[in-house]
CSV table of C-alpha atoms in Angstrom, one decimal:
chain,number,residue,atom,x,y,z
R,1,UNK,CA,0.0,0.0,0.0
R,2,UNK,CA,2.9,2.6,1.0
R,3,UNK,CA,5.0,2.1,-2.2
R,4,UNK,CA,1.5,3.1,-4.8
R,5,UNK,CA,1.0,5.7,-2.2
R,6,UNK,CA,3.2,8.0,-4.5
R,7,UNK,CA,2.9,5.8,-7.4
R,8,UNK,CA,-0.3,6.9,-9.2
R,9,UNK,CA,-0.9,4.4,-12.6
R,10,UNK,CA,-3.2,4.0,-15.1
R,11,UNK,CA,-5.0,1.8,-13.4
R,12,UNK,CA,-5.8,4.1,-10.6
R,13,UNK,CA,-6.7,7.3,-12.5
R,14,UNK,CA,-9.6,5.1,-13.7
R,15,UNK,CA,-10.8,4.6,-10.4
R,16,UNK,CA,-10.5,8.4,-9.8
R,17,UNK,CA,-13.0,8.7,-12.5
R,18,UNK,CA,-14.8,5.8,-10.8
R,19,UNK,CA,-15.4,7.9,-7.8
R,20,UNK,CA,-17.0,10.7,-9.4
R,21,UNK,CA,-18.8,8.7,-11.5
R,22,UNK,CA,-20.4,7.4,-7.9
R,23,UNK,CA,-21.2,10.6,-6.9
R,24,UNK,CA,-24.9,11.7,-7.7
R,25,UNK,CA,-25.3,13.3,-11.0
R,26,UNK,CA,-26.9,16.5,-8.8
R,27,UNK,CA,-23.9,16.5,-6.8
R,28,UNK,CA,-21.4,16.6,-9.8
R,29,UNK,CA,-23.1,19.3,-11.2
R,30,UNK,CA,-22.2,21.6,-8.1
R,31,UNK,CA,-18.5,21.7,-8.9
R,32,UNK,CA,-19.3,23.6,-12.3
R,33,UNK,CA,-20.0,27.2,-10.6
R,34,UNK,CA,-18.8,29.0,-7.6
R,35,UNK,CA,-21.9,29.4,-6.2
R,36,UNK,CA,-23.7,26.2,-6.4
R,37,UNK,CA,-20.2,24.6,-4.6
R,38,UNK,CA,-20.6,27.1,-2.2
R,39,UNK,CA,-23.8,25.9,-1.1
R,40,UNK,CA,-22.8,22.0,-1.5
R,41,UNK,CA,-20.2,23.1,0.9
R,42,UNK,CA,-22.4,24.4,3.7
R,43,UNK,CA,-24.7,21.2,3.5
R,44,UNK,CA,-21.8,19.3,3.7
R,45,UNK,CA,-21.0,20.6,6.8
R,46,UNK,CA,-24.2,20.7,8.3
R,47,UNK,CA,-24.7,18.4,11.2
R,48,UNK,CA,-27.2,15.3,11.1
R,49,UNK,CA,-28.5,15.7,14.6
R,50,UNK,CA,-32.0,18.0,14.7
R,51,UNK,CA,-30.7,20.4,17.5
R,52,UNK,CA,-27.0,21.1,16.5
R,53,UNK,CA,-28.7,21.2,12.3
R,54,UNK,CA,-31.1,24.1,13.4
R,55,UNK,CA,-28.6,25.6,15.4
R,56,UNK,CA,-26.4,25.7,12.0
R,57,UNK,CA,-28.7,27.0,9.9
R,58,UNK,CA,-29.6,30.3,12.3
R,59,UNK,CA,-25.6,30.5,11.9
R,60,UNK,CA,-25.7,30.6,7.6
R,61,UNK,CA,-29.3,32.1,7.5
R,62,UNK,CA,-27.8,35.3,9.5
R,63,UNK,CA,-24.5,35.8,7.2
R,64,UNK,CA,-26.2,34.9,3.9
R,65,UNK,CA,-27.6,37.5,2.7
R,66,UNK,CA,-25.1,40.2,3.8
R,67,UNK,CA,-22.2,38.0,2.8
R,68,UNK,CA,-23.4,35.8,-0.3
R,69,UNK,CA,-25.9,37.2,-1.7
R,70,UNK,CA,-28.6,34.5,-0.9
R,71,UNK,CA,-32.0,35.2,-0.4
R,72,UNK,CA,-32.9,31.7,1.8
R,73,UNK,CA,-31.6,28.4,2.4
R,74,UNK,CA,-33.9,27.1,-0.6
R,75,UNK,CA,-30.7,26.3,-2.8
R,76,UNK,CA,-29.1,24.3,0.8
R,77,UNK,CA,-32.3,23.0,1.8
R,78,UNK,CA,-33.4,21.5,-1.7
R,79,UNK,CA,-29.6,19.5,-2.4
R,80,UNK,CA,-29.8,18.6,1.3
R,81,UNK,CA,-32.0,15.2,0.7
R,82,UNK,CA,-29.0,14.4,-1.7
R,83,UNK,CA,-26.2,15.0,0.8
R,84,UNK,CA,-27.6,12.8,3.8
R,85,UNK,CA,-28.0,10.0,1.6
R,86,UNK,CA,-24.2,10.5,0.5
R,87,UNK,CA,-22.3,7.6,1.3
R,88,UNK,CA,-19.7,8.6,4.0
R,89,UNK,CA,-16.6,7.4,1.7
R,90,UNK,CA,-17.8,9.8,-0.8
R,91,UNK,CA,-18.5,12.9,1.4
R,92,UNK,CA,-14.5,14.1,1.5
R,93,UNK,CA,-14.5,13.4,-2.8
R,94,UNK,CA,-17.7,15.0,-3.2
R,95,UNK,CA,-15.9,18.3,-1.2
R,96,UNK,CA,-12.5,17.9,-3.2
R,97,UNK,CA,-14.5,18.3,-6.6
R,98,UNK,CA,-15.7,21.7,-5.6
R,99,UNK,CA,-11.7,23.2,-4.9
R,100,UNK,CA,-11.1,24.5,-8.4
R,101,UNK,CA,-14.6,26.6,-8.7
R,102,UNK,CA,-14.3,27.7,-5.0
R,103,UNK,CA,-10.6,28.4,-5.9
R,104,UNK,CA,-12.9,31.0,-8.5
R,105,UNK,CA,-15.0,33.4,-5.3
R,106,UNK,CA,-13.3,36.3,-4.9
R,107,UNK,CA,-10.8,36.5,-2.3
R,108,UNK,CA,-13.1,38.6,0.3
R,109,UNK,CA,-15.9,35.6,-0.2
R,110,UNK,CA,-13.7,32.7,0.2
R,111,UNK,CA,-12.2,34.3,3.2
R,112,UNK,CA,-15.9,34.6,4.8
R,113,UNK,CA,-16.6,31.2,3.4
R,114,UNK,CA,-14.2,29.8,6.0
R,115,UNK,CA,-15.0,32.1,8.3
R,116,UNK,CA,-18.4,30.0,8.2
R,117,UNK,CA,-17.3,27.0,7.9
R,118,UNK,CA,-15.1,27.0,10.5
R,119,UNK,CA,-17.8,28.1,13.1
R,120,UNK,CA,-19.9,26.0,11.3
R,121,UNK,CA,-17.3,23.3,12.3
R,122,UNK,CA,-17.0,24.1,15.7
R,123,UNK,CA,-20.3,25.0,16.6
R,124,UNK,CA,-20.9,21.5,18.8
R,125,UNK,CA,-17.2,22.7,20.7
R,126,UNK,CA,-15.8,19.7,18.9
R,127,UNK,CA,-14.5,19.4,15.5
R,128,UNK,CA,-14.3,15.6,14.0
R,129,UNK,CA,-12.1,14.8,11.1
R,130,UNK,CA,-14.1,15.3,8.2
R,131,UNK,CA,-14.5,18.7,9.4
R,132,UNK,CA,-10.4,19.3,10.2
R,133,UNK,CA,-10.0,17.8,6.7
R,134,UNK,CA,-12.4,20.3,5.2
R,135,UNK,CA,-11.0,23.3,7.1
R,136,UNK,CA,-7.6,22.2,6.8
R,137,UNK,CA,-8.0,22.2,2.4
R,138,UNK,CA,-9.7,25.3,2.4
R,139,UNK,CA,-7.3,27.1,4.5
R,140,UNK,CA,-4.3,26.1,2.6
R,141,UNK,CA,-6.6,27.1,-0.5
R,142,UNK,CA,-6.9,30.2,0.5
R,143,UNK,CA,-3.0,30.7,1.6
R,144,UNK,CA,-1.7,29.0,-2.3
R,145,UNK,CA,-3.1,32.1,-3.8
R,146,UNK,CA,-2.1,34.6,-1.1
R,147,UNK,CA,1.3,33.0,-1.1
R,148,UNK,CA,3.7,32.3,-3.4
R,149,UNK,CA,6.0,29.4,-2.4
R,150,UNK,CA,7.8,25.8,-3.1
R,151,UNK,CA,5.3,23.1,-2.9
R,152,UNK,CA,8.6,21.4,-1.3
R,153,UNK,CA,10.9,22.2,1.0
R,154,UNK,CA,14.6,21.1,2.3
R,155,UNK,CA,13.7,20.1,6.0
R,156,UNK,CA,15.2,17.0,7.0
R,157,UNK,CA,13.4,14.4,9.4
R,158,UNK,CA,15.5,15.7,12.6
R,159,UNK,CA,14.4,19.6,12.6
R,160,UNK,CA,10.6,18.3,12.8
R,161,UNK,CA,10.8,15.9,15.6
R,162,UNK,CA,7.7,17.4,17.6
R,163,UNK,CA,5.8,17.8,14.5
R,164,UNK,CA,6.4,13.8,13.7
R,165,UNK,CA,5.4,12.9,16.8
R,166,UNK,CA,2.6,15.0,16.7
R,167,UNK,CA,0.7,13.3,13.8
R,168,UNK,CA,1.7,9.8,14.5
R,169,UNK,CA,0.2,10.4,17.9
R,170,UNK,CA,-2.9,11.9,16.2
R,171,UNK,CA,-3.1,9.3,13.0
R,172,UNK,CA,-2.5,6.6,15.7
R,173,UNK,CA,-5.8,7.4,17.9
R,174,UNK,CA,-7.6,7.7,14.7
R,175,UNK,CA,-8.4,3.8,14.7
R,176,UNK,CA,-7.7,2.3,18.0
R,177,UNK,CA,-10.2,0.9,20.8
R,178,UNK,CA,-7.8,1.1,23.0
R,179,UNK,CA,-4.4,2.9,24.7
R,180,UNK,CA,-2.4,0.2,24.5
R,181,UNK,CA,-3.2,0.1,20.9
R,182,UNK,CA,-2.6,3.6,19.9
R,183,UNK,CA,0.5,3.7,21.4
R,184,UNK,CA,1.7,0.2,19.4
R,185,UNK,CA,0.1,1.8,16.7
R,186,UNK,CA,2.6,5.2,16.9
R,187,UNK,CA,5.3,2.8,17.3
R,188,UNK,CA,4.8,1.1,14.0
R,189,UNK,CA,4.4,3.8,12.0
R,190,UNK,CA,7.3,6.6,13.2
R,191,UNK,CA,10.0,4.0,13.7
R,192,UNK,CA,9.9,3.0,10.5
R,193,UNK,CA,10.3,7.1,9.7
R,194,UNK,CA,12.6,7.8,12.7
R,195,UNK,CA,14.7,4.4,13.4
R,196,UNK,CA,17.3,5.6,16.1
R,197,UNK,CA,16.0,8.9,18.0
R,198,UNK,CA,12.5,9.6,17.9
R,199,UNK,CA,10.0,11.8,20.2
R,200,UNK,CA,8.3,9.2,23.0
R,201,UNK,CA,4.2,9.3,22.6
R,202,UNK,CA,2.4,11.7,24.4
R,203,UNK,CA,-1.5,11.8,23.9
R,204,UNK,CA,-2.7,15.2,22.4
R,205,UNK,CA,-5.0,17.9,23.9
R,206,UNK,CA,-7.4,19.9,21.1
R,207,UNK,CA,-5.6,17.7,18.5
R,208,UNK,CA,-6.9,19.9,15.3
R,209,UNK,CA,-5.2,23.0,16.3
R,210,UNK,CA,-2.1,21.2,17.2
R,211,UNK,CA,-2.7,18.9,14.3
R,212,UNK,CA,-2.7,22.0,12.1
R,213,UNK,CA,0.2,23.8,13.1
R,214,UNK,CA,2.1,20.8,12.9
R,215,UNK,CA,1.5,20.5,9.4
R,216,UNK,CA,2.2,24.0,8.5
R,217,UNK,CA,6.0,23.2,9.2
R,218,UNK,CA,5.7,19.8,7.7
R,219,UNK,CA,4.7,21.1,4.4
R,220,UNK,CA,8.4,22.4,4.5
R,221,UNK,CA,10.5,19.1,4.5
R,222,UNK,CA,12.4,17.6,2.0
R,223,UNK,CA,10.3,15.6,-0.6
R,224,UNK,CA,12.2,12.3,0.2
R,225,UNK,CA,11.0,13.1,4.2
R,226,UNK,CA,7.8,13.5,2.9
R,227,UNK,CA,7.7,10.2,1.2
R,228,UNK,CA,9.0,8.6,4.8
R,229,UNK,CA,6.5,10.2,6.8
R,230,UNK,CA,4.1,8.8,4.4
R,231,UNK,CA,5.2,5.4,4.1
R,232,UNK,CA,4.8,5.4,8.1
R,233,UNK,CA,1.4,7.0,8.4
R,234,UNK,CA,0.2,4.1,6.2
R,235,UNK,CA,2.0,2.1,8.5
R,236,UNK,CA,0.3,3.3,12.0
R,237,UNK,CA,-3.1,2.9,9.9
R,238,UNK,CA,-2.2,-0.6,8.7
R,239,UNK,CA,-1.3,-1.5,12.2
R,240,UNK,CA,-4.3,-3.2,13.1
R,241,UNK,CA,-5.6,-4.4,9.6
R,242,UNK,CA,-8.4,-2.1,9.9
R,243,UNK,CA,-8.7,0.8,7.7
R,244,UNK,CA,-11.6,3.4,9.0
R,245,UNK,CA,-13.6,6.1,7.4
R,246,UNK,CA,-11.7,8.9,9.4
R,247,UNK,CA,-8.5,7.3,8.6
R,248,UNK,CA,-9.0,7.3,5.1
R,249,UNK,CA,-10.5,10.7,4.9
R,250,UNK,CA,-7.4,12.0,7.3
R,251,UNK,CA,-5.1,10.4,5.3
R,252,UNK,CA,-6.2,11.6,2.0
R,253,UNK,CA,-6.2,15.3,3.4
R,254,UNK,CA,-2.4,14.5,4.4
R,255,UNK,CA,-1.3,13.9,0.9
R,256,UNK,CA,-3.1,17.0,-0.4
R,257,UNK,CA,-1.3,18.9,2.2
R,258,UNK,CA,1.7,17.5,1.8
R,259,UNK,CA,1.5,17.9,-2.1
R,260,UNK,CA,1.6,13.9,-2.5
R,261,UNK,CA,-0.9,11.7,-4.9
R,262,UNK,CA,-2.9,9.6,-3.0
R,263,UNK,CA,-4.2,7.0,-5.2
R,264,UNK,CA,-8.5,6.9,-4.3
R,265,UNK,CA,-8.6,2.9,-5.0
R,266,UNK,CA,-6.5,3.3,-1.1
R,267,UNK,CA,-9.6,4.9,-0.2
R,268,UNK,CA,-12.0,2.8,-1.6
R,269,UNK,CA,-10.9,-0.8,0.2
């Protein structure tokens, strides 16, 4: 699995197209204007459970008009039948598809996009990973066209200790029922990445901020580090032969961040 993680083929390009193809016609349709992804954004995000759903909506019904430009929540409400019924391994490809026409707002409209979404996000006081993943992608959306920089960077393995331990320890609590598991997990996975000296596990408080600023610097090592760290996330994940909906969706945000394919048949088993 770690060796096609960088490997994209033939093969697995037609499974890309697989997974849209899966995706409701409706729902394909959204990623062809700024607008409509905007809205296939915010019923993305909202919440299944009655109380925290109305709660979300007196959150975008007080910003839309002022902000958007929307009259109602007729345009969420009538494609939000379609997104309950969405599978949950096609919720995080359904939300990828929409990056190059959200890429298209104007900057002052993305920027209160995730303005929304993250308080959207957080509005429970918890944020799970589907919604990290989602605010992690549209904050470093917004940043690639405010900043101009390297995909890539030169940091070895050894200036990013903290980081590394950082998102093993996060990637490793992901799937595991118990302590004991999570830390065997983190073992697995970072000493393949760091063999002689590596940071000890620590369990993490508010792990999405923490998660986040970890990243930030680890968008900066060397490409070949970035392949290790890789090869040892899928490691941790692998660890005990279960692969989970939060892993996958955590792991494909990981290689978008990190500027690494991920092929989606590694989502799809």
């Amino acid at each position: 699995v770690a060796a096609a993680v960088c490997n994209a083929t033939a093969a697995d390009m037609s499974e890309a197209a697989a997974v849209r193809v899966e995706l409701p016609v409706e729902l394909r349709e959204f990623a062809e204007s700024t607008g409509r992804a905007r809205t296939l954004t915010l019923a993305l995000l909202l919440s299944r459970a009655t109380v925290l759903r109305a709660r979300q909506r007196k959150m975008i019904e007080a910003v839309l008009s002022a902000d958007f430009g929307m009259d109602s929540m007729a345009e969420i409400d009538a494609v939000q039948p379609t997104v309950d019924a969405l599978a949950a391994d096609l919720r995080l490809p359904a939300m990828l598809q929409l990056f190059p026409a959200l890429r298209r707002l104007p900057r002052d409209e993305r920027t209160k996009l995730f303005d929304l979404v993250a308080s959207l996000a957080r509005s429970d006081a918890t944020v799970d990973v589907f919604e990290f993943c989602l605010l992690k992608l549209l904050a470093d959306s917004l940043r690639a066209e405010l900043e101009a920089r390297d995909p890539h960077g030169g940091l070895p393995l050894t200036r990013a200790l903290g980081e590394l331990g950082m998102l093993f320890a996060v990637v490793a609590g992901q799937g595991s029922v118990s302590a004991i598991d999570t830390r065997r997990a983190y073992e697995a996975g970072i000493s393949k990445v760091l063999p002689r000296e590596r940071p000890e596990f620590r369990a993490v408080a508010d792990w999405p901020v923490a998660l986040a600023a970890a990243l930030d610097r680890l968008q900066t090592l060397h490409p070949f580090a970035k392949r290790a760290v890789l090869e040892g996330l899928v490691t941790t994940i692998a660890h005990d032969g279960v692969m989970t909906q939060s892993e996958i969706d955590l792991l494909r945000t990981l290689c978008a961040v990190l500027q690494l394919p991920l092929p989606p048949l590694l989502g799809r088993a």
